Amino acid sequence: MSDKKKRILTGDRPTGNLHLGHYVGSLANRVKLQKEYDSFIIIADVQALTTHWEKEENLTENIYTIALDYLAAGVDPEISTIFIQSMIPELCELTMYFSLFTSVNVLRHNPTIKSEASQHGFKDMTYGFLGYPVSQTADIAIFKAHLVPVGEDQIPHLELARKIVRRFNDLYKPVLIEPDTLVGDVPRLVGLDGKAKMSKSLNNAIFLTDNPEILKSKIRSAVTDPARIRKNDPGHPEVCTISQYQKVFNAAEIDEIHANCRQGSIGCTDCKNNLFNRINILLEPMRERRNKYANNMPLVTEILYEGTKKARAVAQDTMHEVREAMQINYFNQ
Ligand code: SF4
């Protein structure tokens, strides 16, 4: 790690395998940015518990699942720091200090909190769920991240994070960094059913772990233009799921595909085969990397252990400054 590099913080809740939506929305960017930035990647297991607190038995498996997904996607543990949130107790301490001056009403009116609460059917929000943006702010601030890559739905959280950090710096001492937001320009990937976003819970996702046979059958099942009955019927790529994937995974050929589709000179089966090849070429090196790590799980444990140790040392340094700024240092240690 070079101290001169700016730091970015990214991460996920460990709730299962990552899919192509995660890859194009954030993972690909993380792999790209890791050389330019000092990259910290948090496996947010405590935040996973804010919505799945009764499913603690899946956590360990999910942490390893997501770590393998990162490594398979090309996150390089030599230059990126992958760590586990719950193993850094200083995060709880900073969350508590931030919560002292964060208004409950601000959290209640956060549009992402509102939509997630309704998605999970929470009529009575728990203290932990309502406060997870505060915990997220602690994740960012404790590592002094300069930049946080986010999807559109996370923008309200980042705005709040910036406000909390600013308030802390104004109230006590300017020891924390106000993070900048990096919003990705890749559109959200639709699901194979074409109706919603790609999501494990909606059962419409292509996972990074899918083998070629599964990948082929999923692509074959994807919704296309319902008006195309025969192979030479003129198509409408704007209503076709495959066309949306082609745009992302086969940008070089997209104009030609659209023209051929509209003229009825390419069949949907050929178009799907073409897409299969594109995505398979993307996933093949990931499968190889995954196999390498999956066959050496002690190495994965070591990567997580060392990453967490390094992250904790950074967190401890920051908390030293935070306590000093707040004059919480009664024994001069
Ligand atoms: S040819 Fe391709 S873009 Fe056109 S409707 Fe069929 S699958 Fe969709």
CSV table of C-alpha atoms and ligand atoms in Angstrom, one decimal:
chain,number,residue,atom,x,y,z
A,1,MET,CA,0.0,0.0,0.0
A,2,SER,CA,1.2,3.5,-0.7
A,3,ASP,CA,0.3,6.1,1.8
A,4,LYS,CA,0.1,8.6,-1.0
A,5,LYS,CA,-2.8,6.9,-2.7
A,6,LYS,CA,-6.3,8.1,-1.8
A,7,ARG,CA,-8.4,5.5,-0.1
A,8,ILE,CA,-11.8,4.1,-1.2
A,9,LEU,CA,-14.2,2.1,0.9
A,10,THR,CA,-16.6,-0.4,-0.7
A,11,GLY,CA,-18.2,-3.5,0.4
A,12,ASP,CA,-21.3,-5.7,0.7
A,13,ARG,CA,-23.5,-7.4,3.2
A,14,PRO,CA,-22.8,-11.1,3.1
A,15,THR,CA,-26.2,-12.5,2.2
A,16,GLY,CA,-25.2,-15.0,-0.5
A,17,ASN,CA,-23.6,-15.4,-3.9
A,18,LEU,CA,-22.9,-12.2,-6.0
A,19,HIS,CA,-24.5,-12.0,-9.4
A,20,LEU,CA,-23.8,-10.1,-12.7
A,21,GLY,CA,-25.8,-7.1,-11.4
A,22,HIS,CA,-23.3,-6.8,-8.5
A,23,TYR,CA,-20.4,-7.3,-11.0
A,24,VAL,CA,-21.4,-4.6,-13.4
A,25,GLY,CA,-22.7,-2.3,-10.7
A,26,SER,CA,-19.7,-2.3,-8.4
A,27,LEU,CA,-17.3,-5.3,-8.5
A,28,ALA,CA,-15.8,-4.6,-11.9
A,29,ASN,CA,-15.2,-1.0,-10.8
A,30,ARG,CA,-13.5,-2.2,-7.6
A,31,VAL,CA,-11.2,-4.4,-9.6
A,32,LYS,CA,-10.4,-1.5,-11.9
A,33,LEU,CA,-9.9,1.1,-9.1
A,34,GLN,CA,-7.8,-1.1,-6.8
A,35,LYS,CA,-4.6,-0.1,-8.5
A,36,GLU,CA,-5.3,3.6,-8.4
A,37,TYR,CA,-6.6,3.7,-4.9
A,38,ASP,CA,-5.8,2.2,-1.5
A,39,SER,CA,-8.8,-0.1,-1.6
A,40,PHE,CA,-10.6,-1.2,1.6
A,41,ILE,CA,-13.5,-3.7,1.1
A,42,ILE,CA,-15.8,-4.3,4.1
A,43,ILE,CA,-17.8,-7.5,4.5
A,44,ALA,CA,-20.6,-5.9,6.5
A,45,ASP,CA,-21.8,-8.9,8.6
A,46,VAL,CA,-23.3,-6.7,11.3
A,47,GLN,CA,-25.3,-4.8,8.7
A,48,ALA,CA,-26.5,-8.1,7.3
A,49,LEU,CA,-27.9,-8.8,10.8
A,50,THR,CA,-29.9,-5.5,10.8
A,51,THR,CA,-32.4,-7.3,8.4
A,52,HIS,CA,-31.5,-11.0,9.1
A,53,TRP,CA,-30.8,-11.0,12.8
A,54,GLU,CA,-32.4,-14.4,13.3
A,55,LYS,CA,-30.2,-16.0,10.6
A,56,GLU,CA,-26.8,-15.8,12.3
A,57,GLU,CA,-26.1,-19.5,11.4
A,58,ASN,CA,-25.6,-18.5,7.8
A,59,LEU,CA,-23.1,-15.7,8.4
A,60,THR,CA,-19.8,-17.7,8.4
A,61,GLU,CA,-20.7,-19.4,5.2
A,62,ASN,CA,-21.9,-16.2,3.6
A,63,ILE,CA,-18.7,-14.4,4.6
A,64,TYR,CA,-16.6,-17.1,2.8
A,65,THR,CA,-19.0,-17.1,-0.2
A,66,ILE,CA,-18.6,-13.4,-0.7
A,67,ALA,CA,-14.8,-13.5,-0.1
A,68,LEU,CA,-14.5,-16.1,-2.8
A,69,ASP,CA,-16.7,-14.0,-5.1
A,70,TYR,CA,-14.4,-11.0,-4.6
A,71,LEU,CA,-11.2,-13.0,-5.3
A,72,ALA,CA,-12.8,-14.7,-8.3
A,73,ALA,CA,-13.8,-11.4,-9.7
A,74,GLY,CA,-10.2,-10.2,-9.6
A,75,VAL,CA,-9.9,-8.4,-6.3
A,76,ASP,CA,-6.2,-8.8,-5.5
A,77,PRO,CA,-5.5,-9.4,-1.8
A,78,GLU,CA,-2.0,-8.1,-2.3
A,79,ILE,CA,-3.2,-4.6,-3.0
A,80,SER,CA,-6.8,-4.6,-1.6
A,81,THR,CA,-7.7,-5.0,2.0
A,82,ILE,CA,-10.7,-7.3,2.6
A,83,PHE,CA,-11.9,-7.3,6.1
A,84,ILE,CA,-14.9,-8.3,8.4
A,85,GLN,CA,-16.9,-5.6,10.0
A,86,SER,CA,-17.8,-7.3,13.3
A,87,MET,CA,-14.1,-8.1,14.0
A,88,ILE,CA,-13.4,-4.3,14.4
A,89,PRO,CA,-15.1,-3.3,17.7
A,90,GLU,CA,-13.9,0.3,17.3
A,91,LEU,CA,-16.7,0.6,14.6
A,92,CYS,CA,-19.3,0.1,17.3
A,93,GLU,CA,-17.7,2.8,19.4
A,94,LEU,CA,-17.6,5.4,16.6
A,95,THR,CA,-21.2,4.5,15.6
A,96,MET,CA,-22.3,5.3,19.2
A,97,TYR,CA,-20.5,8.7,19.1
A,98,PHE,CA,-22.1,9.6,15.8
A,99,SER,CA,-25.5,8.5,17.0
A,100,LEU,CA,-25.2,11.1,19.9
A,101,PHE,CA,-25.9,13.9,17.4
A,102,THR,CA,-27.8,12.2,14.6
A,103,SER,CA,-31.5,13.0,14.6
A,104,VAL,CA,-33.9,10.1,14.6
A,105,ASN,CA,-36.2,12.1,12.3
A,106,VAL,CA,-33.4,12.4,9.7
A,107,LEU,CA,-33.1,8.6,9.7
A,108,ARG,CA,-36.8,8.0,9.5
A,109,HIS,CA,-37.1,10.3,6.5
A,110,ASN,CA,-34.2,8.7,4.6
A,111,PRO,CA,-35.8,7.5,1.4
A,112,THR,CA,-33.6,4.4,1.2
A,113,ILE,CA,-34.5,3.4,4.8
A,114,LYS,CA,-38.2,3.9,4.0
A,115,SER,CA,-38.1,1.8,0.9
A,116,GLU,CA,-36.0,-1.0,2.5
A,117,ALA,CA,-38.3,-1.0,5.6
A,118,SER,CA,-41.3,-1.5,3.3
A,119,GLN,CA,-39.5,-4.1,1.2
A,120,HIS,CA,-38.8,-6.2,4.4
A,121,GLY,CA,-42.2,-5.5,5.8
A,122,PHE,CA,-40.9,-3.7,8.9
A,123,LYS,CA,-43.8,-1.9,10.5
A,124,ASP,CA,-41.9,-1.3,13.7
A,125,MET,CA,-38.2,-0.5,12.7
A,126,THR,CA,-35.6,-1.7,15.1
A,127,TYR,CA,-33.0,0.7,16.6
A,128,GLY,CA,-30.3,-1.2,14.7
A,129,PHE,CA,-32.0,-1.1,11.3
A,130,LEU,CA,-33.0,2.6,11.6
A,131,GLY,CA,-29.4,3.4,12.6
A,132,TYR,CA,-27.6,1.4,10.0
A,133,PRO,CA,-26.7,4.5,7.9
A,134,VAL,CA,-24.9,5.8,11.1
A,135,SER,CA,-23.0,2.5,11.3
A,136,GLN,CA,-22.2,2.9,7.6
A,137,THR,CA,-20.9,6.4,8.2
A,138,ALA,CA,-18.6,4.9,10.9
A,139,ASP,CA,-17.3,2.4,8.4
A,140,ILE,CA,-16.4,5.1,6.0
A,141,ALA,CA,-15.0,7.6,8.6
A,142,ILE,CA,-12.9,5.3,10.6
A,143,PHE,CA,-10.9,4.3,7.6
A,144,LYS,CA,-10.7,7.9,6.4
A,145,ALA,CA,-12.0,7.0,3.0
A,146,HIS,CA,-11.8,9.8,0.5
A,147,LEU,CA,-14.1,8.2,-2.0
A,148,VAL,CA,-17.1,5.8,-1.8
A,149,PRO,CA,-18.4,4.2,-5.0
A,150,VAL,CA,-22.1,3.8,-4.6
A,151,GLY,CA,-25.3,2.9,-6.6
A,152,GLU,CA,-28.0,5.5,-6.9
A,153,ASP,CA,-30.0,4.0,-4.0
A,154,GLN,CA,-27.1,4.7,-1.6
A,155,ILE,CA,-26.7,8.4,-2.4
A,156,PRO,CA,-29.0,9.5,0.5
A,157,HIS,CA,-26.7,7.5,2.9
A,158,LEU,CA,-23.6,9.1,1.5
A,159,GLU,CA,-25.1,12.6,1.9
A,160,LEU,CA,-25.9,11.7,5.5
A,161,ALA,CA,-22.4,10.4,6.0
A,162,ARG,CA,-20.9,13.6,4.8
A,163,LYS,CA,-23.2,15.6,7.1
A,164,ILE,CA,-22.3,13.5,10.1
A,165,VAL,CA,-18.6,13.7,9.5
A,166,ARG,CA,-18.9,17.5,8.9
A,167,ARG,CA,-20.8,17.9,12.2
A,168,PHE,CA,-18.3,15.8,14.1
A,169,ASN,CA,-15.4,17.9,12.7
A,170,ASP,CA,-17.3,21.1,13.6
A,171,LEU,CA,-18.2,20.0,17.1
A,172,TYR,CA,-14.9,18.6,18.2
A,173,LYS,CA,-11.8,18.8,15.9
A,174,PRO,CA,-11.4,18.3,12.2
A,175,VAL,CA,-9.8,14.8,12.3
A,176,LEU,CA,-12.2,13.0,10.0
A,177,ILE,CA,-12.4,13.1,6.2
A,178,GLU,CA,-15.6,14.1,4.4
A,179,PRO,CA,-16.0,11.4,1.8
A,180,ASP,CA,-16.7,12.1,-1.9
A,181,THR,CA,-19.3,10.0,-3.7
A,182,LEU,CA,-18.5,8.1,-6.9
A,183,VAL,CA,-21.7,7.2,-8.7
A,184,GLY,CA,-21.3,4.5,-11.3
A,185,ASP,CA,-22.6,5.2,-14.8
A,186,VAL,CA,-23.6,1.6,-15.5
A,187,PRO,CA,-27.4,1.2,-15.6
A,188,ARG,CA,-28.9,-1.3,-13.2
A,189,LEU,CA,-29.0,-4.7,-14.7
A,190,VAL,CA,-32.5,-6.1,-15.2
A,191,GLY,CA,-33.4,-9.7,-14.2
A,192,LEU,CA,-33.7,-12.6,-16.6
A,193,ASP,CA,-37.5,-12.0,-16.4
A,194,GLY,CA,-37.0,-8.5,-17.7
A,195,LYS,CA,-39.4,-7.1,-15.1
A,196,ALA,CA,-37.2,-6.1,-12.2
A,197,LYS,CA,-33.7,-5.7,-11.1
A,198,MET,CA,-31.5,-8.7,-11.0
A,199,SER,CA,-31.8,-10.2,-7.6
A,200,LYS,CA,-31.2,-13.5,-5.8
A,201,SER,CA,-34.5,-13.2,-4.0
A,202,LEU,CA,-36.4,-12.7,-7.2
A,203,ASN,CA,-34.8,-15.8,-8.7
A,204,ASN,CA,-33.9,-14.0,-11.9
A,205,ALA,CA,-30.1,-13.7,-11.5
A,206,ILE,CA,-27.0,-15.0,-13.3
A,207,PHE,CA,-24.4,-15.8,-10.6
A,208,LEU,CA,-20.7,-15.4,-10.9
A,209,THR,CA,-20.6,-19.1,-9.8
A,210,ASP,CA,-22.8,-20.3,-12.7
A,211,ASN,CA,-21.2,-23.0,-14.8
A,212,PRO,CA,-21.5,-22.8,-18.7
A,213,GLU,CA,-24.5,-25.2,-18.7
A,214,ILE,CA,-26.4,-23.2,-16.1
A,215,LEU,CA,-25.4,-20.0,-17.8
A,216,LYS,CA,-26.6,-21.2,-21.2
A,217,SER,CA,-30.0,-22.4,-19.8
A,218,LYS,CA,-30.6,-19.2,-17.9
A,219,ILE,CA,-29.8,-17.1,-21.0
A,220,ARG,CA,-32.1,-19.3,-23.1
A,221,SER,CA,-34.9,-18.7,-20.6
A,222,ALA,CA,-34.6,-14.9,-20.7
A,223,VAL,CA,-37.5,-12.8,-21.8
A,224,THR,CA,-37.2,-11.4,-25.3
A,225,ASP,CA,-39.5,-9.4,-27.6
A,226,PRO,CA,-42.9,-11.1,-27.3
A,227,ALA,CA,-43.9,-9.8,-30.7
A,228,ARG,CA,-41.3,-11.9,-32.5
A,229,ILE,CA,-42.9,-15.2,-33.3
A,230,ARG,CA,-40.9,-16.2,-36.3
A,231,LYS,CA,-37.2,-15.9,-36.8
A,232,ASN,CA,-37.6,-13.2,-39.5
A,233,ASP,CA,-40.2,-11.1,-37.7
A,234,PRO,CA,-38.9,-7.6,-37.2
A,235,GLY,CA,-37.8,-7.2,-33.6
A,236,HIS,CA,-38.0,-4.4,-31.0
A,237,PRO,CA,-34.7,-4.6,-29.0
A,238,GLU,CA,-35.9,-1.8,-26.7
A,239,VAL,CA,-38.3,-4.3,-25.0
A,240,CYS,CA,-35.9,-7.2,-24.9
A,241,THR,CA,-33.9,-8.3,-21.9
A,242,ILE,CA,-31.2,-9.9,-24.0
A,243,SER,CA,-30.7,-6.7,-25.8
A,244,GLN,CA,-30.1,-4.9,-22.5
A,245,TYR,CA,-27.4,-7.5,-21.6
A,246,GLN,CA,-25.8,-7.2,-25.0
A,247,LYS,CA,-25.5,-3.5,-24.4
A,248,VAL,CA,-23.5,-4.1,-21.3
A,249,PHE,CA,-21.5,-7.2,-22.2
A,250,ASN,CA,-21.2,-6.8,-26.0
A,251,ALA,CA,-21.1,-3.1,-26.5
A,252,ALA,CA,-18.9,-3.4,-29.6
A,253,GLU,CA,-21.6,-5.3,-31.6
A,254,ILE,CA,-24.7,-3.6,-30.1
A,255,ASP,CA,-25.5,-1.4,-33.2
A,256,GLU,CA,-25.2,-4.3,-35.5
A,257,ILE,CA,-27.3,-6.6,-33.3
A,258,HIS,CA,-30.1,-3.9,-33.0
A,259,ALA,CA,-30.1,-3.3,-36.8
A,260,ASN,CA,-30.2,-7.1,-37.5
A,261,CYS,CA,-33.0,-7.5,-34.9
A,262,ARG,CA,-35.1,-4.7,-36.4
A,263,GLN,CA,-34.7,-6.2,-39.9
A,264,GLY,CA,-35.5,-9.7,-38.7
A,265,SER,CA,-32.1,-10.9,-40.0
A,266,ILE,CA,-31.0,-12.5,-36.7
A,267,GLY,CA,-32.9,-15.0,-34.7
A,268,CYS,CA,-33.3,-14.8,-31.0
A,269,THR,CA,-31.5,-18.2,-30.5
A,270,ASP,CA,-28.4,-16.9,-32.4
A,271,CYS,CA,-28.6,-13.7,-30.5
A,272,LYS,CA,-28.7,-15.6,-27.2
A,273,ASN,CA,-25.8,-17.8,-28.2
A,274,ASN,CA,-23.8,-14.8,-29.0
A,275,LEU,CA,-24.5,-13.3,-25.6
A,276,PHE,CA,-23.8,-16.6,-23.9
A,277,ASN,CA,-20.3,-16.6,-25.5
A,278,ARG,CA,-19.7,-13.0,-24.3
A,279,ILE,CA,-20.7,-13.7,-20.7
A,280,ASN,CA,-18.9,-17.0,-20.6
A,281,ILE,CA,-15.7,-15.4,-21.7
A,282,LEU,CA,-16.1,-13.0,-18.8
A,283,LEU,CA,-16.9,-15.7,-16.3
A,284,GLU,CA,-14.3,-18.2,-17.3
A,285,PRO,CA,-11.2,-16.6,-15.7
A,286,MET,CA,-13.4,-16.0,-12.6
A,287,ARG,CA,-14.1,-19.7,-12.4
A,288,GLU,CA,-10.4,-20.5,-12.6
A,289,ARG,CA,-9.5,-18.0,-9.9
A,290,ARG,CA,-12.4,-19.3,-7.7
A,291,ASN,CA,-11.2,-22.9,-8.1
A,292,LYS,CA,-7.7,-21.8,-7.1
A,293,TYR,CA,-8.9,-20.2,-3.9
A,294,ALA,CA,-11.7,-22.7,-3.1
A,295,ASN,CA,-9.0,-25.5,-3.2
A,296,ASN,CA,-7.0,-23.6,-0.6
A,297,MET,CA,-9.5,-22.3,2.0
A,298,PRO,CA,-6.8,-21.8,4.6
A,299,LEU,CA,-5.4,-19.1,2.3
A,300,VAL,CA,-8.8,-17.4,2.1
A,301,THR,CA,-9.0,-17.4,5.9
A,302,GLU,CA,-5.5,-15.9,6.0
A,303,ILE,CA,-6.5,-13.2,3.6
A,304,LEU,CA,-9.5,-12.3,5.7
A,305,TYR,CA,-7.5,-12.5,8.9
A,306,GLU,CA,-4.6,-10.3,7.6
A,307,GLY,CA,-7.0,-7.8,6.0
A,308,THR,CA,-9.0,-7.5,9.2
A,309,LYS,CA,-5.8,-7.1,11.3
A,310,LYS,CA,-4.6,-4.3,9.0
A,311,ALA,CA,-8.0,-2.6,8.9
A,312,ARG,CA,-8.3,-2.8,12.7
A,313,ALA,CA,-4.9,-1.1,13.1
A,314,VAL,CA,-6.2,1.8,11.0
A,315,ALA,CA,-9.4,2.0,13.0
A,316,GLN,CA,-7.5,2.1,16.3
A,317,ASP,CA,-5.4,5.0,15.1
A,318,THR,CA,-8.5,6.9,14.0
A,319,MET,CA,-10.2,6.2,17.3
A,320,HIS,CA,-7.3,7.5,19.2
A,321,GLU,CA,-7.7,10.8,17.3
A,322,VAL,CA,-11.5,10.8,17.8
A,323,ARG,CA,-11.3,10.2,21.5
A,324,GLU,CA,-8.7,13.0,21.8
A,325,ALA,CA,-10.9,15.3,19.8
A,326,MET,CA,-13.8,14.5,22.1
A,327,GLN,CA,-11.6,14.7,25.2
A,328,ILE,CA,-12.4,11.2,26.1
A,329,ASN,CA,-9.0,10.3,27.3
A,330,TYR,CA,-9.1,10.1,31.1
A,331,PHE,CA,-5.9,8.2,31.7
A,332,ASN,CA,-3.7,9.8,29.1
A,333,GLN,CA,-3.2,6.6,27.1
B,1,SF4,S1,-32.8,-10.8,-31.8
B,1,SF4,FE1,-31.8,-10.4,-29.9
B,1,SF4,S2,-32.3,-8.3,-29.4
B,1,SF4,FE2,-33.7,-9.0,-31.0
B,1,SF4,S3,-35.5,-9.7,-29.8
B,1,SF4,FE3,-34.2,-11.5,-30.2
B,1,SF4,S4,-32.9,-11.7,-28.4
B,1,SF4,FE4,-33.8,-9.6,-28.4
